[in-house]
Coordinates of C-alpha atoms in Angstrom, one line a residue:
X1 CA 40.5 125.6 90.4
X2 CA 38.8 122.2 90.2
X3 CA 36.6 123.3 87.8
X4 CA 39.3 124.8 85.7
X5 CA 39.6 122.9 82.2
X6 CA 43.2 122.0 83.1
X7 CA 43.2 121.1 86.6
X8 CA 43.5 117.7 85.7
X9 CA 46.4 118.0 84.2
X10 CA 48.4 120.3 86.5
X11 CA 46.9 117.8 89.3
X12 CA 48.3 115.0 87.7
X13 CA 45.8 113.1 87.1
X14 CA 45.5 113.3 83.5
X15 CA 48.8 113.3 81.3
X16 CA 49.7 116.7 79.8
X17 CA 50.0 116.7 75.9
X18 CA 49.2 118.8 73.6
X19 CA 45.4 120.4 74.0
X20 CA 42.8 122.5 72.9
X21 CA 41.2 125.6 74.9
X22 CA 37.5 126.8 74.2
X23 CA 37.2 129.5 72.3
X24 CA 34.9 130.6 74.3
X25 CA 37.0 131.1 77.7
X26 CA 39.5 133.9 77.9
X27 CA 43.1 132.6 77.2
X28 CA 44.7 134.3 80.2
X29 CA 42.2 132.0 82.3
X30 CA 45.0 128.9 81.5
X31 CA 48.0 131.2 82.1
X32 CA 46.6 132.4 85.3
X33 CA 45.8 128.5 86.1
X34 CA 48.5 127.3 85.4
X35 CA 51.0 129.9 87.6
X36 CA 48.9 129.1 90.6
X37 CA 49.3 125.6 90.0
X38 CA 52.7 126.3 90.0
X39 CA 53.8 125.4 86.3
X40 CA 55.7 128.0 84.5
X41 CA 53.6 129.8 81.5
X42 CA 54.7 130.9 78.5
X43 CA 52.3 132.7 75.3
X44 CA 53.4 131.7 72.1
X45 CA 51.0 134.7 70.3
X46 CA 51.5 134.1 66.4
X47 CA 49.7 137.3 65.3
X48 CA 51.2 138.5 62.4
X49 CA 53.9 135.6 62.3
X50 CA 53.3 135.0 58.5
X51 CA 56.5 132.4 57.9
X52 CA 59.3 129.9 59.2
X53 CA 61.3 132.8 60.6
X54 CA 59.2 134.8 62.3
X55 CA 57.7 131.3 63.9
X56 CA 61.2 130.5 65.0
X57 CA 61.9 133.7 66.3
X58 CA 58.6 134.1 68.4
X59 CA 59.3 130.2 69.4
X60 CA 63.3 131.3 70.8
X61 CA 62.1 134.5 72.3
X62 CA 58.9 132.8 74.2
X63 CA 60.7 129.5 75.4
X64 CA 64.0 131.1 75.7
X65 CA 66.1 129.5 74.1
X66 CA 69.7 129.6 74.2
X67 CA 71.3 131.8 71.7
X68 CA 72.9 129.3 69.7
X69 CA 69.1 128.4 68.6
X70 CA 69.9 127.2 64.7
X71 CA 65.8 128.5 64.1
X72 CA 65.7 125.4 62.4
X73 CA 63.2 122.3 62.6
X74 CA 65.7 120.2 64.2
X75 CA 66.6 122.6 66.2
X76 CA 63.2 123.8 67.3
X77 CA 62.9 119.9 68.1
X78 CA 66.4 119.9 70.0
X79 CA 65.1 123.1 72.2
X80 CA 62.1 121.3 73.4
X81 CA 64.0 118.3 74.4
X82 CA 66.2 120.6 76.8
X83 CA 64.2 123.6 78.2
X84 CA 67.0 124.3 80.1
X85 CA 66.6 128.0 80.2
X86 CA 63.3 127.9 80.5
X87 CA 63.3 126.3 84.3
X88 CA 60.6 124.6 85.7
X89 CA 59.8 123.0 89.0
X90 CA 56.5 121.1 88.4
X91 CA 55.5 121.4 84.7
X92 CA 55.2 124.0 81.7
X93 CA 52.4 125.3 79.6
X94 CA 52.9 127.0 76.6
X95 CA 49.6 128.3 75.1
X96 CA 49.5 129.2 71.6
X97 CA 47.3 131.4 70.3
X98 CA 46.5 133.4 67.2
X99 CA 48.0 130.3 64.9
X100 CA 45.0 130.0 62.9
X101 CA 46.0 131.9 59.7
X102 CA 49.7 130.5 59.6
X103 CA 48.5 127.4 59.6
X104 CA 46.2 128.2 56.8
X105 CA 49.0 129.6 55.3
X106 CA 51.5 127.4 55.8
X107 CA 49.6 123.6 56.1
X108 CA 52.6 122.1 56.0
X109 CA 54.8 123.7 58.1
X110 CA 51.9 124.0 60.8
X111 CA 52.0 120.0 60.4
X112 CA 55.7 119.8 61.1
X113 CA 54.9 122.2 64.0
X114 CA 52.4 120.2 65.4
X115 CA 54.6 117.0 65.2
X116 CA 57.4 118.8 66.7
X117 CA 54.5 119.8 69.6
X118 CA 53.1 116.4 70.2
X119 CA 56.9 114.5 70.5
X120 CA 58.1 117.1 72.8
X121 CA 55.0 116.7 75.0
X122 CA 55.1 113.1 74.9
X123 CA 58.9 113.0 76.1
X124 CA 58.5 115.3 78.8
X125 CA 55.6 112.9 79.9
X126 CA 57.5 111.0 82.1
X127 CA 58.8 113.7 83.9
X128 CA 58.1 115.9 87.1
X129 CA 57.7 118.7 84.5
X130 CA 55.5 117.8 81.8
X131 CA 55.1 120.1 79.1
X132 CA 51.0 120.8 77.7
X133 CA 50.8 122.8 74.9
X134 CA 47.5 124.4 74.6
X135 CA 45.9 125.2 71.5
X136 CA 43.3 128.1 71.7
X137 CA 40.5 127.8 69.8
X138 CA 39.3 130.2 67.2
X139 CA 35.3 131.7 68.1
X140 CA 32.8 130.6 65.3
X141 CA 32.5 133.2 62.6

């Protein structure tokens, strides 16, 4: 796996945040690493998520989060703080694919999104089970 994109970050040696996967490498290549490195995975797919609602729902249902989710920004916030039911013993990945066209859609929700990312990332930092969100790349037209 040393020549695995992410190793460096499941080693340790680099500090997981949020990041971007190639386009051209397939997706499941970074779930796969990542299990075997012996984070917990999750695919946050937003095909056909087209607003606020569905993103919140795919978000809950992915990450698992409790039921008294408020599918809110705050609360989506509040979530990533505690990832309580979504247990981890050395780190988590959540790779997000498919989020080209809601972003598009949506610029600034996707920007809220991203902020909402990039704090929860940072704050796990300093833990034994950082969180890296992965961006996947869209292939070149």
């Amino acid at each position: 796996m040393t020549d695995h994109p992410l190793a460096p970050v499941f080693a340790g040696r680099t500090p997981a945040g949020v990041l971007s996967w190639p386009a051209d490498l397939p997706a499941e290549r970074a779930l796969e690493a990542a299990r075997d490195a012996g984070w917990e995975a999750a695919d946050l797919d937003l095909t056909d998520v087209s607003d606020r609602a569905g993103l919140m729902t795919a978000c809950a249902t992915v990450m698992r989060f409790p039921d008294y989710f408020g599918a809110n920004w705050d609360a989506l916030a509040d979530c990533l703080g505690d990832l309580g039911g979504w247990p981890a013993s050395r780190g988590r990945l959540l790779l997000v694919r498919n989020w080209q066209e809601y972003a598009a859609a949506r610029p600034e929700e996707w920007n809220t999104l991203q902020e909402i990312f990039a704090d929860a990332a940072a704050s796990w930092r300093e833990t034994d089970t950082g969180l890296a969100v992965v961006m996947v790349l869209a292939a070149a037209p």
